[in-house]
PDB file of C-alpha atoms in Angstrom:
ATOM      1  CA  UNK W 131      51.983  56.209  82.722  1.00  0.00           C
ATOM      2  CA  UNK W 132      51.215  54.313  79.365  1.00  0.00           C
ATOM      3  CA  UNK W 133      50.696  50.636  79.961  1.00  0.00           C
ATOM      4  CA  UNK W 134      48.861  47.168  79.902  1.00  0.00           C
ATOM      5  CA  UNK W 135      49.392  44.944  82.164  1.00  0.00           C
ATOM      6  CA  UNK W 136      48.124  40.801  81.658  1.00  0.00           C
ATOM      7  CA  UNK W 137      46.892  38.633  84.122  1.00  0.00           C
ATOM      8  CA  UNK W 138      45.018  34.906  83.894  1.00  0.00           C
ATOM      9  CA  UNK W 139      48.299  32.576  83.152  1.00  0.00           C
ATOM     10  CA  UNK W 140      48.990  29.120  84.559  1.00  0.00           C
ATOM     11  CA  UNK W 141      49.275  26.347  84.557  1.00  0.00           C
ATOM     12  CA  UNK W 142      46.590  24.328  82.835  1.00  0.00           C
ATOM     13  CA  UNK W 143      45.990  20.913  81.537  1.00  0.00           C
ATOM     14  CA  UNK W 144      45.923  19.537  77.663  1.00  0.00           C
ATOM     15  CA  UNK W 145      42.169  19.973  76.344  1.00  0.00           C
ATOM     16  CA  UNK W 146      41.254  22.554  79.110  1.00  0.00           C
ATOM     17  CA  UNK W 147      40.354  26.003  78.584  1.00  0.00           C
ATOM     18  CA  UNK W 148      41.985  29.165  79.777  1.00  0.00           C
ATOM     19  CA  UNK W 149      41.069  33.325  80.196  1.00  0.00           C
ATOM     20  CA  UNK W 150      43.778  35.975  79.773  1.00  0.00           C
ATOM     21  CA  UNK W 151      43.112  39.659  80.878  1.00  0.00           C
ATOM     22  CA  UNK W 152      44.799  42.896  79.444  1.00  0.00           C
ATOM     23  CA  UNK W 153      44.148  46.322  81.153  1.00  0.00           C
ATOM     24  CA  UNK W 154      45.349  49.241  79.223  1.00  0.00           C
ATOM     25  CA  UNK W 155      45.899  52.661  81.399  1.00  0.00           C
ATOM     26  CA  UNK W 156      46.891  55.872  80.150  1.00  0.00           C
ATOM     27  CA  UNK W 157      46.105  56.614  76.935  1.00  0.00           C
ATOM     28  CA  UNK W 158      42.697  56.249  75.478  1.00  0.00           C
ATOM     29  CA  UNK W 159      42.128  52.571  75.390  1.00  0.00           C
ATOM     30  CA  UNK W 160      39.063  52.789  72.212  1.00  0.00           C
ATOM     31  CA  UNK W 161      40.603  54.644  69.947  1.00  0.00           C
ATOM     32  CA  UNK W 162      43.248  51.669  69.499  1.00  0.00           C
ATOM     33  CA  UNK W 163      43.598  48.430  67.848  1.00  0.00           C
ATOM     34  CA  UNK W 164      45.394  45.666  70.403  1.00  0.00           C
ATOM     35  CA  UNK W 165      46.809  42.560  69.782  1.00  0.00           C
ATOM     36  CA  UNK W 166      47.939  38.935  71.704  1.00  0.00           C
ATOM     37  CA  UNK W 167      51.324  38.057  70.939  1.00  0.00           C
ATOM     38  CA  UNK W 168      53.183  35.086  72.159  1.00  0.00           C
ATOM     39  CA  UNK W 169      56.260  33.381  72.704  1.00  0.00           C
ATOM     40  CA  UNK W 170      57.304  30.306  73.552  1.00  0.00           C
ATOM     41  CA  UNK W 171      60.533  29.425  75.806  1.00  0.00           C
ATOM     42  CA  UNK W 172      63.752  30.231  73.711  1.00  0.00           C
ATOM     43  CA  UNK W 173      61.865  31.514  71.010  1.00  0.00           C
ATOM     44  CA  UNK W 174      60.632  33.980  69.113  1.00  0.00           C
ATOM     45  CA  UNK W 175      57.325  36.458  68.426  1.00  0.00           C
ATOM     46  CA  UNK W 176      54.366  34.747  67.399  1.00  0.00           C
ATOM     47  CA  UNK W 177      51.211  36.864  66.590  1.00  0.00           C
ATOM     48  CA  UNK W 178      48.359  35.482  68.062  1.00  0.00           C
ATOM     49  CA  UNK W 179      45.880  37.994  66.775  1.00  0.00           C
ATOM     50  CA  UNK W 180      44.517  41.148  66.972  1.00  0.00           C
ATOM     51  CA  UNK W 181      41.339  43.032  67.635  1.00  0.00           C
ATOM     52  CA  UNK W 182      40.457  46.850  65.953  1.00  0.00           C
ATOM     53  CA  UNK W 183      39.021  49.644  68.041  1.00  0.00           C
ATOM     54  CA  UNK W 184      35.191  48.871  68.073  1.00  0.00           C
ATOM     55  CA  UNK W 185      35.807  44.924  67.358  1.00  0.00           C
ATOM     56  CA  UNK W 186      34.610  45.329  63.716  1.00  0.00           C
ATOM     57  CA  UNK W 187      37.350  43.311  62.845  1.00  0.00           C
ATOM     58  CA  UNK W 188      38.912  40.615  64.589  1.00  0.00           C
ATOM     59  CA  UNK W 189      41.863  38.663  63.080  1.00  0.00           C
ATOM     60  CA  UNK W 190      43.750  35.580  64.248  1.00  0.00           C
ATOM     61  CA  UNK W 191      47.128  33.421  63.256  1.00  0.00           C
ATOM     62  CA  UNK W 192      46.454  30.195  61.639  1.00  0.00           C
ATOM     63  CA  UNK W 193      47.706  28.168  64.579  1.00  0.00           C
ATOM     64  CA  UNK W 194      44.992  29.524  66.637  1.00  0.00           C
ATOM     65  CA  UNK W 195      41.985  29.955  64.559  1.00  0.00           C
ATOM     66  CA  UNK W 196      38.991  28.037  65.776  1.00  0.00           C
ATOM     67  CA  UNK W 197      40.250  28.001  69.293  1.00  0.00           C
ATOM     68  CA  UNK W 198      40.797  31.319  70.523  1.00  0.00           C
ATOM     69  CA  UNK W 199      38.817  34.162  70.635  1.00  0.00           C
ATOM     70  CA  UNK W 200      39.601  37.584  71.339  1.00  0.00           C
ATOM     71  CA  UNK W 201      37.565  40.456  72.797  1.00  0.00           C
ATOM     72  CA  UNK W 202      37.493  43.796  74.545  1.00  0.00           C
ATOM     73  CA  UNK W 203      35.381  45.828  76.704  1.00  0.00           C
ATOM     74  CA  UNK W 204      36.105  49.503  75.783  1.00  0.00           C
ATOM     75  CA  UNK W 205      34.423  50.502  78.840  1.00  0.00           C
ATOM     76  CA  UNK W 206      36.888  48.497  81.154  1.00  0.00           C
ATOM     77  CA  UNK W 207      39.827  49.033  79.143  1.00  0.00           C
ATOM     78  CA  UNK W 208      40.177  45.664  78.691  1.00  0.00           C
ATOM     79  CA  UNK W 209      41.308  42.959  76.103  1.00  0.00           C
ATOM     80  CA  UNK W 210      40.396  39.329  76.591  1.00  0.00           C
ATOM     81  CA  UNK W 211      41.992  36.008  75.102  1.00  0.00           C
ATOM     82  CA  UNK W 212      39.960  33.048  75.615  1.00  0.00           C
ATOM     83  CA  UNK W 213      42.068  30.137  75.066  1.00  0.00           C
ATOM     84  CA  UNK W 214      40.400  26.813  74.386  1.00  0.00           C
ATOM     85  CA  UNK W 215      41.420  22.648  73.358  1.00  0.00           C
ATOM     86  CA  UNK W 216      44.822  23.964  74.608  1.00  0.00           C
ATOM     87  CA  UNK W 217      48.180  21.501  73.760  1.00  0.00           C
ATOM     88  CA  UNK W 218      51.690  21.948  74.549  1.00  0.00           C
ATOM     89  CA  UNK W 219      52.514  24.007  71.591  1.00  0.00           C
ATOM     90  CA  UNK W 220      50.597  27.042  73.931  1.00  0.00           C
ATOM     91  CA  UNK W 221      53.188  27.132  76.131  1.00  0.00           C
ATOM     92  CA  UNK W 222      54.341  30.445  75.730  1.00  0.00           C
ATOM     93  CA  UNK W 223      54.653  33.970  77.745  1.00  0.00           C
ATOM     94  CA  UNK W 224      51.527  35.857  75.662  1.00  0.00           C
ATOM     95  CA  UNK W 225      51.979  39.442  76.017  1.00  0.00           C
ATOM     96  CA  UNK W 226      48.981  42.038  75.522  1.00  0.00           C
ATOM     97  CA  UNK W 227      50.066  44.675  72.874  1.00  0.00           C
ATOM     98  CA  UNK W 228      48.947  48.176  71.376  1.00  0.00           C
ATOM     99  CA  UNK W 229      48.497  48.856  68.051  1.00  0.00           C
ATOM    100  CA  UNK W 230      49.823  52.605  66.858  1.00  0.00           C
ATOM    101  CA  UNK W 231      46.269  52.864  65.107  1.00  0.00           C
ATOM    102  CA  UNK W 232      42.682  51.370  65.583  1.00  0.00           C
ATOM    103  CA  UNK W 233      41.783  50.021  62.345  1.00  0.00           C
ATOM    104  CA  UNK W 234      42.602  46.660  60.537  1.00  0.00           C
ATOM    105  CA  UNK W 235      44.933  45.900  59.665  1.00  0.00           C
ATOM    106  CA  UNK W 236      46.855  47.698  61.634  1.00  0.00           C
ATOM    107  CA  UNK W 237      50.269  49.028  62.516  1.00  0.00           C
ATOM    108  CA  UNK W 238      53.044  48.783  64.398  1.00  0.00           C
ATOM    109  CA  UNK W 239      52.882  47.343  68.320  1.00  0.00           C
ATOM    110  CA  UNK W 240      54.180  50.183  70.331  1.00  0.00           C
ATOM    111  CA  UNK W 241      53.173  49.412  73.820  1.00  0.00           C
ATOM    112  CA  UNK W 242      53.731  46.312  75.471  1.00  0.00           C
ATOM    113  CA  UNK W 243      53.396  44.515  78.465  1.00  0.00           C
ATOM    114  CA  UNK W 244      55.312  42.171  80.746  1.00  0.00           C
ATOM    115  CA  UNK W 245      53.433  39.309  79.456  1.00  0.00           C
ATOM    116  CA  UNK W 246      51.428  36.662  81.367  1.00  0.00           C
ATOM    117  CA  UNK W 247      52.826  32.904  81.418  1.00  0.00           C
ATOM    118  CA  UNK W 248      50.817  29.665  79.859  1.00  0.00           C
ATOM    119  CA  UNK W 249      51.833  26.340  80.923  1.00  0.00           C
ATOM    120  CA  UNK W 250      50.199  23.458  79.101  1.00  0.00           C
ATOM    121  CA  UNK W 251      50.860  20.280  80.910  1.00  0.00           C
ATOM    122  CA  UNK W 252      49.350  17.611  82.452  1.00  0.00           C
TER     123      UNK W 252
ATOM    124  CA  UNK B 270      51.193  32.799  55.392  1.00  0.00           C
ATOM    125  CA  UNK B 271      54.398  35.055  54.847  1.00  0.00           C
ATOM    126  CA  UNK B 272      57.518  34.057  55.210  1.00  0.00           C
ATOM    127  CA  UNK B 273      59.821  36.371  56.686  1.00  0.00           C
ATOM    128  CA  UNK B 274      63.976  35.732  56.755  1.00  0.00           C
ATOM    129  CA  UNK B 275      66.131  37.179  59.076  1.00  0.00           C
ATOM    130  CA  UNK B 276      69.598  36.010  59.740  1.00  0.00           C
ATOM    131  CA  UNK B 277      70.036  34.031  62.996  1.00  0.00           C
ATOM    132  CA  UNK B 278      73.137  35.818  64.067  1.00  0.00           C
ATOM    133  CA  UNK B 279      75.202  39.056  63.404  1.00  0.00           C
ATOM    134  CA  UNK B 280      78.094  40.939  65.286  1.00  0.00           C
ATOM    135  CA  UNK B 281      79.737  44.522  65.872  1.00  0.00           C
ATOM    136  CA  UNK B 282      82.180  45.602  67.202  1.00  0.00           C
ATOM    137  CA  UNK B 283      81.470  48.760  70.113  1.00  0.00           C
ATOM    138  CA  UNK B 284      81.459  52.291  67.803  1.00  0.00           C
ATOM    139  CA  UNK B 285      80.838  50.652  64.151  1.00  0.00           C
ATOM    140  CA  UNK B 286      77.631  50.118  61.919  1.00  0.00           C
ATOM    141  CA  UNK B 287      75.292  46.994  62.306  1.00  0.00           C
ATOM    142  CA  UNK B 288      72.952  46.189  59.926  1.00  0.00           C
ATOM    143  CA  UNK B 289      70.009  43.539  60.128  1.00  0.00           C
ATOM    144  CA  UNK B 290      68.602  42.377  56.962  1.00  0.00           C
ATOM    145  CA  UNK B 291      64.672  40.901  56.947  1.00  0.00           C
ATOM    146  CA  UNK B 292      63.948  39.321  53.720  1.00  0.00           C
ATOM    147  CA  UNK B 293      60.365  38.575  52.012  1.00  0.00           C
ATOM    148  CA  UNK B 294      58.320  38.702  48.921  1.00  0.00           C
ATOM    149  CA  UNK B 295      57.838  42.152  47.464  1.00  0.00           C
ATOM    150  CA  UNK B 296      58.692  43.009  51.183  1.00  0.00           C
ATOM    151  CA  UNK B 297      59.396  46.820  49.624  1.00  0.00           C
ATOM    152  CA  UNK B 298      55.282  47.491  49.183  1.00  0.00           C
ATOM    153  CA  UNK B 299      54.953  46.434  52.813  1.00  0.00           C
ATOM    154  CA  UNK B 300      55.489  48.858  56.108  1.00  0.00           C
ATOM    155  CA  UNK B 301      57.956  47.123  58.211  1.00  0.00           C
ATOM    156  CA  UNK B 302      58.380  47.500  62.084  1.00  0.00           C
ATOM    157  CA  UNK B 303      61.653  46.429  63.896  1.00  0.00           C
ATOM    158  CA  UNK B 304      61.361  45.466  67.600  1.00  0.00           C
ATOM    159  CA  UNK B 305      64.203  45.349  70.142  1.00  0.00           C
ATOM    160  CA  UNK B 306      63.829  42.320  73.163  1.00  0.00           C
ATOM    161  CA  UNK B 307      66.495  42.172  75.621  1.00  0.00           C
ATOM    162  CA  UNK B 308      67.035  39.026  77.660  1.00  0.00           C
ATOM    163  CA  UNK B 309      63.859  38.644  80.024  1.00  0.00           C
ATOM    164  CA  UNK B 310      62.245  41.957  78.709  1.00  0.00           C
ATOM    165  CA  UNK B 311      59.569  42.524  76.618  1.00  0.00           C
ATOM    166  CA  UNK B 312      59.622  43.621  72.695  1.00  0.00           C
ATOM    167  CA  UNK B 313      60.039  47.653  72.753  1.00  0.00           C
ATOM    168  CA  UNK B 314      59.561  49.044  69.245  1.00  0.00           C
ATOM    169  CA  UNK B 315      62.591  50.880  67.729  1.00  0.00           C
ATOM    170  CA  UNK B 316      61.499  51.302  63.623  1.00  0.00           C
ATOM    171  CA  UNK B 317      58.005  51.424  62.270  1.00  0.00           C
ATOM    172  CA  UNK B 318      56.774  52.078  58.961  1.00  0.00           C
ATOM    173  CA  UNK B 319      60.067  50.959  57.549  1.00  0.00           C
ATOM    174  CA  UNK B 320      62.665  54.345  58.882  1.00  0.00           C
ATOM    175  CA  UNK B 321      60.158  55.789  61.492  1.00  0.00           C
ATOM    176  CA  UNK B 322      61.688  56.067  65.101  1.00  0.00           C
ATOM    177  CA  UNK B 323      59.580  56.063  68.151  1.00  0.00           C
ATOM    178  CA  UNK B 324      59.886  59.147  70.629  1.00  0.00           C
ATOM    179  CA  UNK B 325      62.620  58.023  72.965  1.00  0.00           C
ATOM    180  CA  UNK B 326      64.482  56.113  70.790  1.00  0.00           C
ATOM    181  CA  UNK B 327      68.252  57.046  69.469  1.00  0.00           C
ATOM    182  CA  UNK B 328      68.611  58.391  66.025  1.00  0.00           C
ATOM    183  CA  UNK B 329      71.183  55.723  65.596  1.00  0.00           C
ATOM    184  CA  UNK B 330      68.610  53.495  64.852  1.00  0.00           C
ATOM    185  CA  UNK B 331      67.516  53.873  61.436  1.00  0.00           C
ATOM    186  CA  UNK B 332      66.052  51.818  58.313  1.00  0.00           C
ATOM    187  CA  UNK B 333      65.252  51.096  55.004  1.00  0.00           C
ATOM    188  CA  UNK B 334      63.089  48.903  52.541  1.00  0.00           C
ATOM    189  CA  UNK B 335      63.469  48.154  49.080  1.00  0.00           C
ATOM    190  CA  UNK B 336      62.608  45.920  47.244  1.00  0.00           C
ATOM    191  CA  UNK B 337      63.080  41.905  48.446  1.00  0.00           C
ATOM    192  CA  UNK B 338      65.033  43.305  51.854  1.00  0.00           C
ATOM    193  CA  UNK B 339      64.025  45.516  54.639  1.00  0.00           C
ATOM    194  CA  UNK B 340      67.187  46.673  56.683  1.00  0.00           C
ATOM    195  CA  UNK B 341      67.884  48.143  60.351  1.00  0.00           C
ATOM    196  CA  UNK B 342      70.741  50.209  60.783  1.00  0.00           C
ATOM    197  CA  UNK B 343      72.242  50.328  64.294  1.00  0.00           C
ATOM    198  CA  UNK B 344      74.961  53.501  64.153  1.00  0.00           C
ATOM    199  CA  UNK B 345      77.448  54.062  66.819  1.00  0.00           C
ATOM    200  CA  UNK B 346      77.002  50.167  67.995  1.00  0.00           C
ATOM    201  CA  UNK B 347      77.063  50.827  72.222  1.00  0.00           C
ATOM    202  CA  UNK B 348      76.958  47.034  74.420  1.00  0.00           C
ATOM    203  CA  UNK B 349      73.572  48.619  75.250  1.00  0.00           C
ATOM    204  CA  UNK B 350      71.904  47.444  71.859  1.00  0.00           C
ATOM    205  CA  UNK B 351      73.223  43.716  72.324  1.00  0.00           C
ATOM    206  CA  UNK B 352      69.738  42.016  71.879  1.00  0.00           C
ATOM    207  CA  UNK B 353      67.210  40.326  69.448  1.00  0.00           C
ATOM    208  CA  UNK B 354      65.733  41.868  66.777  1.00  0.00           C
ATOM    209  CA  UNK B 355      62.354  40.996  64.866  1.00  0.00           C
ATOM    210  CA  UNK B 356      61.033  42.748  62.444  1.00  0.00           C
ATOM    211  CA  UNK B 357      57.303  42.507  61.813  1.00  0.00           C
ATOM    212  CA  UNK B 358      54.985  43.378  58.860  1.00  0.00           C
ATOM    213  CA  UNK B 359      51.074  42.853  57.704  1.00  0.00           C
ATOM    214  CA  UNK B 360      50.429  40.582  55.242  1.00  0.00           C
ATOM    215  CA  UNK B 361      46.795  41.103  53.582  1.00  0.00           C
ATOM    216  CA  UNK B 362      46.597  38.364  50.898  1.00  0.00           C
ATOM    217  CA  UNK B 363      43.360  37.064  51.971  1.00  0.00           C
ATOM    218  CA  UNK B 364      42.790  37.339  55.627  1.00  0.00           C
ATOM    219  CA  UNK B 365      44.940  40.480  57.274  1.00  0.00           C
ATOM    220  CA  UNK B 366      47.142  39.105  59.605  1.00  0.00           C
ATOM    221  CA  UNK B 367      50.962  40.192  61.050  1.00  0.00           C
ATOM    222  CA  UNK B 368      53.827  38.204  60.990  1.00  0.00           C
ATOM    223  CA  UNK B 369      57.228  38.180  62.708  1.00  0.00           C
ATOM    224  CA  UNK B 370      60.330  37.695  61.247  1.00  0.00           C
ATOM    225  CA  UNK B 371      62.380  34.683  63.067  1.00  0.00           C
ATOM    226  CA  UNK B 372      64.739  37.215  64.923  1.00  0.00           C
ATOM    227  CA  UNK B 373      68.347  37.945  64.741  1.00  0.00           C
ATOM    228  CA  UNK B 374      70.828  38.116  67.776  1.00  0.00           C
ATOM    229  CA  UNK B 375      72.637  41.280  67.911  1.00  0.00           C
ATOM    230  CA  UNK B 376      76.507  40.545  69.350  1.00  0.00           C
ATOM    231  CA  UNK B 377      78.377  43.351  70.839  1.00  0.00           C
ATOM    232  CA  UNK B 378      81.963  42.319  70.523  1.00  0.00           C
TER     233      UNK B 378
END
Protein backbone atom coordinates (compact mmCIF):
# COMPACT_ATOMS: atom_id res chain seq x y z
CA UNK A 1 0.00 0.00 0.00
CA UNK A 2 1.04 3.66 -1.00
CA UNK A 3 1.51 5.82 2.05
CA UNK A 4 3.34 8.22 4.56
CA UNK A 5 2.61 8.24 7.69
CA UNK A 6 3.91 11.47 10.33
CA UNK A 7 4.93 11.21 13.67
CA UNK A 8 6.82 13.90 16.25
CA UNK A 9 3.61 16.27 17.16
CA UNK A 10 2.80 17.78 20.55
CA UNK A 11 2.51 19.76 22.48
CA UNK A 12 5.32 22.25 22.85
CA UNK A 13 6.03 25.55 24.37
CA UNK A 14 6.42 29.24 22.60
CA UNK A 15 10.27 29.64 21.59
CA UNK A 16 10.95 25.82 21.78
CA UNK A 17 11.90 23.68 19.04
CA UNK A 18 10.17 20.69 17.56
CA UNK A 19 11.06 17.39 14.98
CA UNK A 20 8.40 15.97 12.65
CA UNK A 21 8.97 12.53 10.88
CA UNK A 22 7.42 11.34 7.48
CA UNK A 23 7.93 7.67 6.32
CA UNK A 24 6.89 7.02 2.83
CA UNK A 25 6.17 3.10 1.93
CA UNK A 26 5.29 1.75 -1.28
CA UNK A 27 6.34 3.43 -4.03
CA UNK A 28 9.86 4.52 -4.60
CA UNK A 29 10.43 7.16 -2.04
CA UNK A 30 13.75 9.06 -4.25
CA UNK A 31 12.40 9.42 -7.25
CA UNK A 32 9.80 12.00 -5.64
CA UNK A 33 9.59 15.48 -4.55
CA UNK A 34 7.58 15.75 -0.90
CA UNK A 35 6.22 18.47 0.76
CA UNK A 36 4.93 19.76 4.61
CA UNK A 37 1.62 21.12 4.48
CA UNK A 38 -0.34 22.48 7.32
CA UNK A 39 -3.46 23.49 8.72
CA UNK A 40 -4.57 25.14 11.43
CA UNK A 41 -7.98 24.37 13.45
CA UNK A 42 -11.01 25.45 11.20
CA UNK A 43 -8.90 26.33 8.50
CA UNK A 44 -7.51 25.84 5.50
CA UNK A 45 -4.16 24.37 3.47
CA UNK A 46 -1.12 26.13 4.12
CA UNK A 47 2.09 25.01 2.25
CA UNK A 48 4.81 24.80 4.44
CA UNK A 49 7.39 23.77 1.91
CA UNK A 50 8.73 21.32 -0.09
CA UNK A 51 11.85 19.33 -0.76
CA UNK A 52 12.87 17.75 -4.59
CA UNK A 53 14.13 14.21 -4.99
CA UNK A 54 17.95 14.52 -4.19
CA UNK A 55 17.39 17.86 -1.96
CA UNK A 56 18.88 20.06 -4.75
CA UNK A 57 16.22 22.26 -4.11
CA UNK A 58 14.52 23.04 -1.07
CA UNK A 59 11.70 25.66 -0.94
CA UNK A 60 9.72 27.14 1.94
CA UNK A 61 6.43 29.56 2.56
CA UNK A 62 7.24 32.95 3.73
CA UNK A 63 5.74 32.40 7.16
CA UNK A 64 8.28 29.83 7.82
CA UNK A 65 11.44 30.81 6.23
CA UNK A 66 14.33 31.15 8.62
CA UNK A 67 12.78 28.78 11.06
CA UNK A 68 12.13 25.59 9.56
CA UNK A 69 14.10 23.38 7.76
CA UNK A 70 13.26 20.50 5.80
CA UNK A 71 15.18 17.32 4.93
CA UNK A 72 15.11 13.72 3.82
CA UNK A 73 17.03 10.63 4.05
CA UNK A 74 16.39 8.71 0.77
CA UNK A 75 17.82 5.76 2.33
CA UNK A 76 15.16 5.70 5.23
CA UNK A 77 12.40 6.90 3.25
CA UNK A 78 12.09 9.63 5.28
CA UNK A 79 11.17 13.44 5.29
CA UNK A 80 12.04 15.62 8.24
CA UNK A 81 10.57 19.12 9.43
CA UNK A 82 12.55 20.74 12.00
CA UNK A 83 10.49 23.31 13.53
CA UNK A 84 12.20 26.06 15.49
CA UNK A 85 11.27 29.79 17.63
CA UNK A 86 7.77 28.18 17.39
CA UNK A 87 4.49 30.72 18.32
CA UNK A 88 0.93 30.05 18.35
CA UNK A 89 0.36 30.71 14.76
CA UNK A 90 2.08 26.80 14.40
CA UNK A 91 -0.69 25.34 15.73
CA UNK A 92 -1.80 23.34 13.05
CA UNK A 93 -2.27 19.44 11.97
CA UNK A 94 1.02 19.38 9.36
CA UNK A 95 0.54 16.61 7.06
CA UNK A 96 3.57 14.94 5.06
CA UNK A 97 2.72 14.99 1.27
CA UNK A 98 3.96 13.49 -2.19
CA UNK A 99 4.69 15.31 -5.00
CA UNK A 100 3.47 13.57 -8.56
CA UNK A 101 7.16 14.41 -9.77
CA UNK A 102 10.69 14.92 -8.16
CA UNK A 103 11.86 18.10 -9.45
CA UNK A 104 11.19 21.80 -8.41
CA UNK A 105 8.93 23.09 -8.64
CA UNK A 106 6.86 20.54 -8.62
CA UNK A 107 3.38 19.18 -9.14
CA UNK A 108 0.46 18.19 -7.80
CA UNK A 109 0.29 16.45 -4.00
CA UNK A 110 -1.16 13.10 -4.66
CA UNK A 111 -0.45 11.14 -1.59
CA UNK A 112 -1.15 12.22 1.73
CA UNK A 113 -1.07 11.37 5.13
CA UNK A 114 -3.17 11.55 8.28
CA UNK A 115 -1.19 14.38 9.50
CA UNK A 116 0.64 14.80 12.84
CA UNK A 117 -0.76 17.52 15.43
CA UNK A 118 1.37 20.79 16.73
CA UNK A 119 0.26 22.47 19.76
CA UNK A 120 2.04 25.70 20.60
CA UNK A 121 1.23 26.72 24.08
CA UNK A 122 2.60 27.45 27.14
CA UNK B 1 3.04 35.76 -2.81
CA UNK B 2 -0.11 34.72 -4.98
CA UNK B 3 -3.25 35.36 -4.21
CA UNK B 4 -5.66 32.81 -4.93
CA UNK B 5 -9.81 33.46 -4.68
CA UNK B 6 -12.15 30.92 -4.19
CA UNK B 7 -15.66 31.49 -3.10
CA UNK B 8 -16.37 30.64 0.57
CA UNK B 9 -19.55 28.79 -0.12
CA UNK B 10 -21.55 27.08 -2.99
CA UNK B 11 -24.58 24.59 -3.16
CA UNK B 12 -26.27 21.73 -5.36
CA UNK B 13 -28.81 20.17 -5.33
CA UNK B 14 -28.34 15.84 -5.45
CA UNK B 15 -28.13 14.96 -9.57
CA UNK B 16 -27.21 18.65 -10.96
CA UNK B 17 -23.83 20.40 -11.97
CA UNK B 18 -21.54 22.22 -9.36
CA UNK B 19 -19.01 24.32 -10.34
CA UNK B 20 -16.10 25.89 -8.15
CA UNK B 21 -14.43 28.86 -9.49
CA UNK B 22 -10.51 29.69 -8.23
CA UNK B 23 -9.53 33.03 -9.35
CA UNK B 24 -5.81 34.56 -9.82
CA UNK B 25 -3.52 36.52 -11.98
CA UNK B 26 -2.91 35.06 -15.41
CA UNK B 27 -4.07 31.89 -13.43
CA UNK B 28 -4.64 30.32 -17.26
CA UNK B 29 -0.50 29.91 -17.80
CA UNK B 30 -0.48 28.10 -14.46
CA UNK B 31 -1.28 24.10 -13.87
CA UNK B 32 -3.92 24.00 -11.31
CA UNK B 33 -4.67 21.03 -8.86
CA UNK B 34 -8.08 20.71 -7.02
CA UNK B 35 -8.10 18.78 -3.70
CA UNK B 36 -11.14 17.25 -1.99
CA UNK B 37 -11.03 17.26 2.30
CA UNK B 38 -13.89 15.79 3.98
CA UNK B 39 -14.60 16.63 7.61
CA UNK B 40 -11.63 15.06 9.74
CA UNK B 41 -9.91 13.53 6.58
CA UNK B 42 -7.07 14.44 4.86
CA UNK B 43 -6.79 16.42 1.31
CA UNK B 44 -7.21 13.54 -1.52
CA UNK B 45 -6.44 14.98 -4.95
CA UNK B 46 -9.33 14.92 -7.50
CA UNK B 47 -7.90 17.44 -10.63
CA UNK B 48 -4.30 18.10 -11.47
CA UNK B 49 -2.80 19.88 -14.19
CA UNK B 50 -5.96 21.86 -14.60
CA UNK B 51 -8.66 18.67 -16.20
CA UNK B 52 -6.38 15.67 -15.22
CA UNK B 53 -8.20 13.03 -12.95
CA UNK B 54 -6.36 10.77 -10.67
CA UNK B 55 -6.86 6.86 -11.10
CA UNK B 56 -9.78 6.17 -8.82
CA UNK B 57 -11.46 9.16 -9.13
CA UNK B 58 -15.11 9.65 -10.95
CA UNK B 59 -15.17 11.13 -14.35
CA UNK B 60 -17.71 13.47 -12.93
CA UNK B 61 -15.08 15.43 -11.73
CA UNK B 62 -13.71 17.49 -14.35
CA UNK B 63 -11.99 21.06 -15.03
CA UNK B 64 -10.92 23.85 -16.81
CA UNK B 65 -8.56 27.01 -16.88
CA UNK B 66 -8.65 29.99 -18.83
CA UNK B 67 -7.64 32.81 -18.50
CA UNK B 68 -8.22 34.85 -14.85
CA UNK B 69 -10.45 31.58 -13.54
CA UNK B 70 -9.67 28.00 -13.07
CA UNK B 71 -12.99 25.92 -12.63
CA UNK B 72 -13.99 22.34 -11.11
CA UNK B 73 -16.87 20.74 -12.43
CA UNK B 74 -18.66 18.28 -10.12
CA UNK B 75 -21.35 16.28 -12.62
CA UNK B 76 -24.05 14.16 -11.27
CA UNK B 77 -23.71 16.07 -7.67
CA UNK B 78 -24.12 12.64 -5.15
CA UNK B 79 -24.21 13.79 -0.92
CA UNK B 80 -20.90 11.88 -1.24
CA UNK B 81 -18.96 15.00 -2.71
CA UNK B 82 -20.31 17.40 0.16
CA UNK B 83 -16.81 18.71 1.25
CA UNK B 84 -14.09 21.47 0.87
CA UNK B 85 -12.39 22.17 -2.01
CA UNK B 86 -8.86 23.93 -2.55
CA UNK B 87 -7.34 24.31 -5.42
CA UNK B 88 -3.58 24.71 -5.47
CA UNK B 89 -1.02 26.03 -8.03
CA UNK B 90 2.98 26.99 -8.25
CA UNK B 91 3.82 30.29 -8.35
CA UNK B 92 7.58 30.87 -9.68
CA UNK B 93 8.00 34.69 -9.63
CA UNK B 94 11.13 34.67 -7.76
CA UNK B 95 11.40 31.88 -5.34
CA UNK B 96 9.12 28.62 -6.51
CA UNK B 97 6.73 28.09 -4.03
CA UNK B 98 2.81 26.52 -4.00
CA UNK B 99 -0.05 28.14 -2.81
CA UNK B 100 -3.58 27.15 -1.79
CA UNK B 101 -6.55 28.70 -2.66
CA UNK B 102 -8.75 29.68 0.62
CA UNK B 103 -11.25 26.72 0.01
CA UNK B 104 -14.83 26.53 -0.85
CA UNK B 105 -17.56 24.43 1.03
CA UNK B 106 -19.37 22.19 -1.21
CA UNK B 107 -23.34 21.93 0.09
CA UNK B 108 -25.33 19.00 -0.94
CA UNK B 109 -28.88 20.16 -0.66
Amino acid sequence: EVQVVESGGGLVQPGRSLRLSCVASGFTFDVHGMHWVRQAPGKGLEWVGGISWNSGDIGYADSVKGRFTISRDNAKNSLYLQMNSLGPEDTALYYCTRDQSGSWPGNAFDIWGQGTMVTVSS
Amino acid sequence: SYVLTQPPSESVAPGKTARITCGGSNIGRKNVHWYQQKPGQAPVLVIFRDSDRPSGIPDRFSGSNFESTATLIISGVEAGDEADYYCQVWDSSGDHRAFFGPGTKLTVL
